[in-house]
Amino acid sequence: MQHPVFKIQTSGRVNLIGEHTDHEKGWVLPITINKKITIYGSKRNDKQILAFSDSYNENFSIFLSDIDNYVPEKGNWYNFIVGIFKSFNNHVSVSHGCTISIFSDLPQGIGLSSSAALEIGLFTLFEQIYEKAFAPLDVVKFCWEVENDFIGLKCGIMDQFIVRFGKFNSVLKLNCDNLTFESANLPENIVILVLDTNIRHKLIDSPYNTRIQECSIALEKINELGFDITNLSELTENSLQKIQKKIPDPYLKRIKHVISENKRVKDFFNLLQINEDPDTQKKLGQLLYESHESLQNNFEASWSRADIIVQYCKNFYSSEIFGARMLGGGWGGSVLLLVDKNRKKEIITLLKDWFLKTFEEELTIFEFFADFGTKFEKIAENSLPEKSKQLINK
Ligand code: GLA
């Protein structure tokens, strides 16, 4: 029996500001970008999942009966297939296998959230193949649970949320506590550039989970002082004055970051709504520099190459580059720049020359805009890539 074939596209994300606030139920300001993961798939008549990853040029197969006994091995792309399938299967009992082929132009390990794009993409595919649609917010929560409990990264919900809810031309200000959001547009004369620092990271092997632990110890210490809060984002600059001398580092530093970063998200979003201010771009950029400083010194999530790049932008190109900061979870990955649209070309050339001279490596720069987060459609089998056709007919 022939089954319908589906094409799912999900996007990576750039978080404009609000780094390391989502796990503390704070505010973030992400967009989904014009770099995608594309997944093709359809149901099979047997009880096997056959998968192919173009990025790894590797196949993976598993029988449905082996899914429950599968133990994730660190770093494998197919952990996501098993984890998401397992989660879907907990809600809808599935009795047929499927074929899945994954293609991507979304770089991995540079803070663009390729994992969340893959998770949401796979869940959306299963919804189509097995004809069961869930509320989008539930899909976000299921995928986030897989990342936390199956993959093992104790992350916040920002990435899965924006991949599912991101829209063309829109910046979302998300409250990670109650998951409500407002949207706005970026000023037209600003361009978003992302510089790959060529230092790769895998958050699962980084101090990310240690930071989450430190934040929860910080919360306990604050409550021992007589506060009654459930997350660090309930704190304000006023509360900081009360606890300053009573909480030791590194906990105090982590708290300082969360309080100040939440404030920067709100200030950034307010600026987006006042378009007439001639200094908007400068002020937005300044918030990025402040965010970097706090990520470097308070949250200690930065890495030296990112610090050098941000400092260089600040010292030498203050009129063309409005602001810069490390992007994503940290300890490797990329740097985000907000740049004057009219000076973009010369800035890219100057940065490439400087990067080559300084680090003796070629610089890769991406220009991003806010694009859709998730899209799905039924397609004809003959429009599949050759590799996907072969898999379906196996
Ligand atoms: C990673 C996590 C997100 C978020 C960022 C830091 O991308 O997946 O949940 O915590 O780091 O802001």
PDB file of C-alpha atoms and ligand atoms in Angstrom, residues 13 15 18-23 28 111 113 144 147 153-160 203 208 212 295 328-330, ligand 1:
ATOM      1  CA  ARG A  13      16.652  30.529  15.712  1.00  0.00           C
ATOM      2  CA  ASN A  15      17.771  34.964  20.185  1.00  0.00           C
ATOM      3  CA  GLY A  18      17.537  37.291  26.838  1.00  0.00           C
ATOM      4  CA  GLU A  19      20.281  34.655  27.065  1.00  0.00           C
ATOM      5  CA  HIS A  20      20.145  32.197  29.977  1.00  0.00           C
ATOM      6  CA  THR A  21      16.860  33.559  31.254  1.00  0.00           C
ATOM      7  CA  ASP A  22      14.506  30.918  29.822  1.00  0.00           C
ATOM      8  CA  HIS A  23      15.546  28.205  32.305  1.00  0.00           C
ATOM      9  CA  VAL A  28      13.541  36.078  25.766  1.00  0.00           C
ATOM     10  CA  GLY A 111      24.068  28.420  18.803  1.00  0.00           C
ATOM     11  CA  SER A 113      19.318  25.631  17.888  1.00  0.00           C
ATOM     12  CA  TRP A 144      11.201  20.193  25.419  1.00  0.00           C
ATOM     13  CA  GLU A 147      15.486  17.417  25.233  1.00  0.00           C
ATOM     14  CA  LEU A 153      20.168  18.942  28.398  1.00  0.00           C
ATOM     15  CA  LYS A 154      18.291  20.681  31.208  1.00  0.00           C
ATOM     16  CA  CYS A 155      17.430  23.613  28.965  1.00  0.00           C
ATOM     17  CA  GLY A 156      14.606  26.154  29.017  1.00  0.00           C
ATOM     18  CA  ILE A 157      11.701  26.139  26.609  1.00  0.00           C
ATOM     19  CA  MET A 158      12.689  29.043  24.336  1.00  0.00           C
ATOM     20  CA  ASP A 159      14.090  27.061  21.408  1.00  0.00           C
ATOM     21  CA  GLN A 160      11.251  24.579  21.004  1.00  0.00           C
ATOM     22  CA  LEU A 203      25.940  22.076  25.066  1.00  0.00           C
ATOM     23  CA  TYR A 208      25.293  24.314  30.820  1.00  0.00           C
ATOM     24  CA  ILE A 212      21.224  25.283  35.894  1.00  0.00           C
ATOM     25  CA  LEU A 295      27.263  36.675  30.039  1.00  0.00           C
ATOM     26  CA  GLY A 328      23.060  30.893  22.333  1.00  0.00           C
ATOM     27  CA  GLY A 329      24.038  28.725  25.273  1.00  0.00           C
ATOM     28  CA  GLY A 330      27.755  29.590  25.153  1.00  0.00           C
TER      29      GLY A 330
HETATM   30  C1  GLA B   1      20.452  26.954  24.742  1.00  0.00           C
HETATM   31  C2  GLA B   1      19.202  26.339  25.361  1.00  0.00           C
HETATM   32  C3  GLA B   1      18.113  27.404  25.560  1.00  0.00           C
HETATM   33  C4  GLA B   1      18.653  28.625  26.298  1.00  0.00           C
HETATM   34  C5  GLA B   1      19.968  29.108  25.667  1.00  0.00           C
HETATM   35  C6  GLA B   1      20.611  30.207  26.464  1.00  0.00           C
HETATM   36  O1  GLA B   1      20.188  27.362  23.438  1.00  0.00           O
HETATM   37  O2  GLA B   1      18.723  25.309  24.548  1.00  0.00           O
HETATM   38  O3  GLA B   1      17.023  26.845  26.245  1.00  0.00           O
HETATM   39  O4  GLA B   1      18.833  28.343  27.658  1.00  0.00           O
HETATM   40  O5  GLA B   1      20.899  28.052  25.522  1.00  0.00           O
HETATM   41  O6  GLA B   1      19.800  31.331  26.471  1.00  0.00           O
END
